[in-house]
Amino acid sequence: MNKKNIIIIMIDGGRFDRAQNSNIFKKLKSKSIFFSNSITYGPHTIAAMHAVFSGSYGSRTGTNSYWSTFKFKKDKFKTLTEYLKMKNYDTHADVINQLVVPKQGFDNYVVHDELNDDLLKNHKTLLEKMNQRNSNNNFFLYLHYSKIHTGIMNEVLKVYDNYSDDFFSNKEKNELRYDTLFEAAESYLDNILTKIYELELNKNSIILVMSDHGISIGEKLGERAYGAYCYDYTLRNFAYFLIPDSNPLEIKQQIRTIDYMPTILDLLNIPLDEFYSNLDGISLLPLIEGKSLSEPYAFSETGNPLKDKAPPKEPNTKSIRTSNWKLIFNEYNNTKELYNLQLDPNENNNLIGTGEKIEELLWIKLQNIINTRD
Ligand SMILES: [Zn+2]
């Protein structure tokens, strides 16, 4: 083994604010490179995770909606797994369904039963198996923790719609429901990390603990869970990199989930393949090494189902964000929103058309990204 193993632990639907206040995540933070202002490309799993694995926005890769897993442009975008496979990594994914993560490059792509499986038990066994392989190869293990999603599916998605008064007038109940699901995720993570330390995998592996998007607890009428809007309670995710021999650090500047893949490749000294399209993401290694890096814009998009039961085939709600500002474009009715995220983190005070100079700049940047096609 001449490189580090890669382990990704993905807490599906993990809210950034809950992680920030959690003792278990604080313990993790004390050992890791913690990105406390990370922005997802898509506030739902399929678009979010294809962007993570390709280091690129779904507007270019083809996977920009619930419906577009098979539109992913494999010949133009090489996934993290494929890069690792080329370096002889043994690759294994344990996932919630066939659609969420690109399959290419995985030796084993196992779909668990999100309702009935004991994920903690199964994932601990997987860690042991990967550790005991009779092989000189490194490994890449992707573990998908799906139980927050399962709880929201059963207790919110199947019970309410995006405009249910019962849901939006019971914020305390929503918080309690989410917090119970999050506590179970904390317990899972705590046990998985304990197993990782027991096996001493932390010494020869880069471990990324991340979420793909947050979940509503009733902040905005019209979104009972995720995937309808581009507000921060779903766009902000968390990312903790445990890297052997590195000092703990909190990086507060805005980064994007599309930056993880080039960062991991950079940490492993794996060069990008020039026969494939350029990435949208950039390596965050300079930040990890304490150097400066100019803050890139973060683009996100989703398909708001509006009054329909299912989301549209193509995104209709798009946003561009800096640490300080966000512009949202609601393409379905041609309206825009502008928020000062420092003064108004809950995005309640729409400043569009009030003469803020940043509005035009963000609009131009957003148009540029939307119009870039491969
Ligand atoms: Zn998800």
Short mmCIF file of C-alpha atoms in Angstrom, two decimals, residues 8 39-42 46-63 72-73 76-83 101-102 104 208 210 241 255-266 272 276-284 296-297 299 369 374:
data_model
loop_
_atom_site.label_atom_id
_atom_site.label_comp_id
_atom_site.label_asym_id
_atom_site.label_seq_id
_atom_site.Cartn_x
_atom_site.Cartn_y
_atom_site.Cartn_z
CA ILE A 8 -16.40 8.46 3.02
CA ILE A 39 -22.28 24.50 0.05
CA THR A 40 -23.93 21.65 -1.82
CA TYR A 41 -24.67 21.82 -5.53
CA GLY A 42 -28.03 20.06 -5.25
CA ILE A 46 -28.78 12.28 -6.54
CA ALA A 47 -27.62 15.65 -7.83
CA ALA A 48 -25.61 16.30 -4.67
CA MET A 49 -23.62 13.07 -4.79
CA HIS A 50 -22.97 13.01 -8.53
CA ALA A 51 -21.47 16.48 -8.09
CA VAL A 52 -19.30 15.22 -5.22
CA PHE A 53 -18.06 12.19 -7.17
CA SER A 54 -17.38 14.15 -10.37
CA GLY A 55 -16.09 17.38 -8.82
CA SER A 56 -18.44 19.19 -11.18
CA TYR A 57 -21.86 20.78 -11.32
CA GLY A 58 -24.76 18.70 -12.64
CA SER A 59 -25.51 21.50 -15.10
CA ARG A 60 -22.43 20.20 -16.96
CA THR A 61 -22.34 16.49 -16.06
CA GLY A 62 -25.99 15.91 -16.97
CA THR A 63 -27.10 14.78 -13.49
CA PHE A 72 -24.41 11.46 -16.40
CA LYS A 73 -21.79 12.06 -19.10
CA LYS A 76 -16.54 13.41 -20.14
CA PHE A 77 -16.45 13.18 -16.36
CA LYS A 78 -14.26 10.68 -14.59
CA THR A 79 -15.46 9.92 -11.07
CA LEU A 80 -13.44 9.79 -7.88
CA THR A 81 -13.98 6.03 -7.82
CA GLU A 82 -12.64 5.64 -11.36
CA TYR A 83 -9.52 7.61 -10.48
CA VAL A 101 -23.97 7.55 -6.46
CA PRO A 102 -22.31 6.85 -9.84
CA GLN A 104 -18.57 3.33 -12.43
CA LEU A 208 -14.38 12.29 5.04
CA MET A 210 -20.04 14.69 5.23
CA PHE A 241 -11.62 15.53 6.78
CA ILE A 255 -16.15 26.12 -0.25
CA ARG A 256 -18.29 23.75 -2.33
CA THR A 257 -19.00 20.02 -2.23
CA ILE A 258 -17.58 19.87 -5.79
CA ASP A 259 -14.20 20.73 -4.26
CA TYR A 260 -13.92 17.50 -2.22
CA MET A 261 -13.00 15.24 -5.13
CA PRO A 262 -10.11 17.36 -6.48
CA THR A 263 -8.94 17.83 -2.88
CA ILE A 264 -8.83 14.08 -2.26
CA LEU A 265 -6.99 13.51 -5.57
CA ASP A 266 -4.53 16.25 -4.65
CA LEU A 272 -6.36 14.96 -13.26
CA TYR A 276 -11.72 14.42 -19.64
CA SER A 277 -13.55 17.74 -19.21
CA ASN A 278 -12.25 20.29 -16.75
CA LEU A 279 -13.67 20.16 -13.24
CA ASP A 280 -15.75 22.93 -11.72
CA GLY A 281 -14.27 22.15 -8.31
CA ILE A 282 -10.80 23.08 -7.10
CA SER A 283 -8.37 21.47 -4.69
CA LEU A 284 -8.66 22.86 -1.17
CA PRO A 296 -15.00 30.66 -5.41
CA TYR A 297 -18.71 31.30 -6.08
CA PHE A 299 -23.72 27.50 -7.59
CA ILE A 369 -22.59 29.07 -15.04
CA ASP A 374 -20.20 20.44 -22.13
#
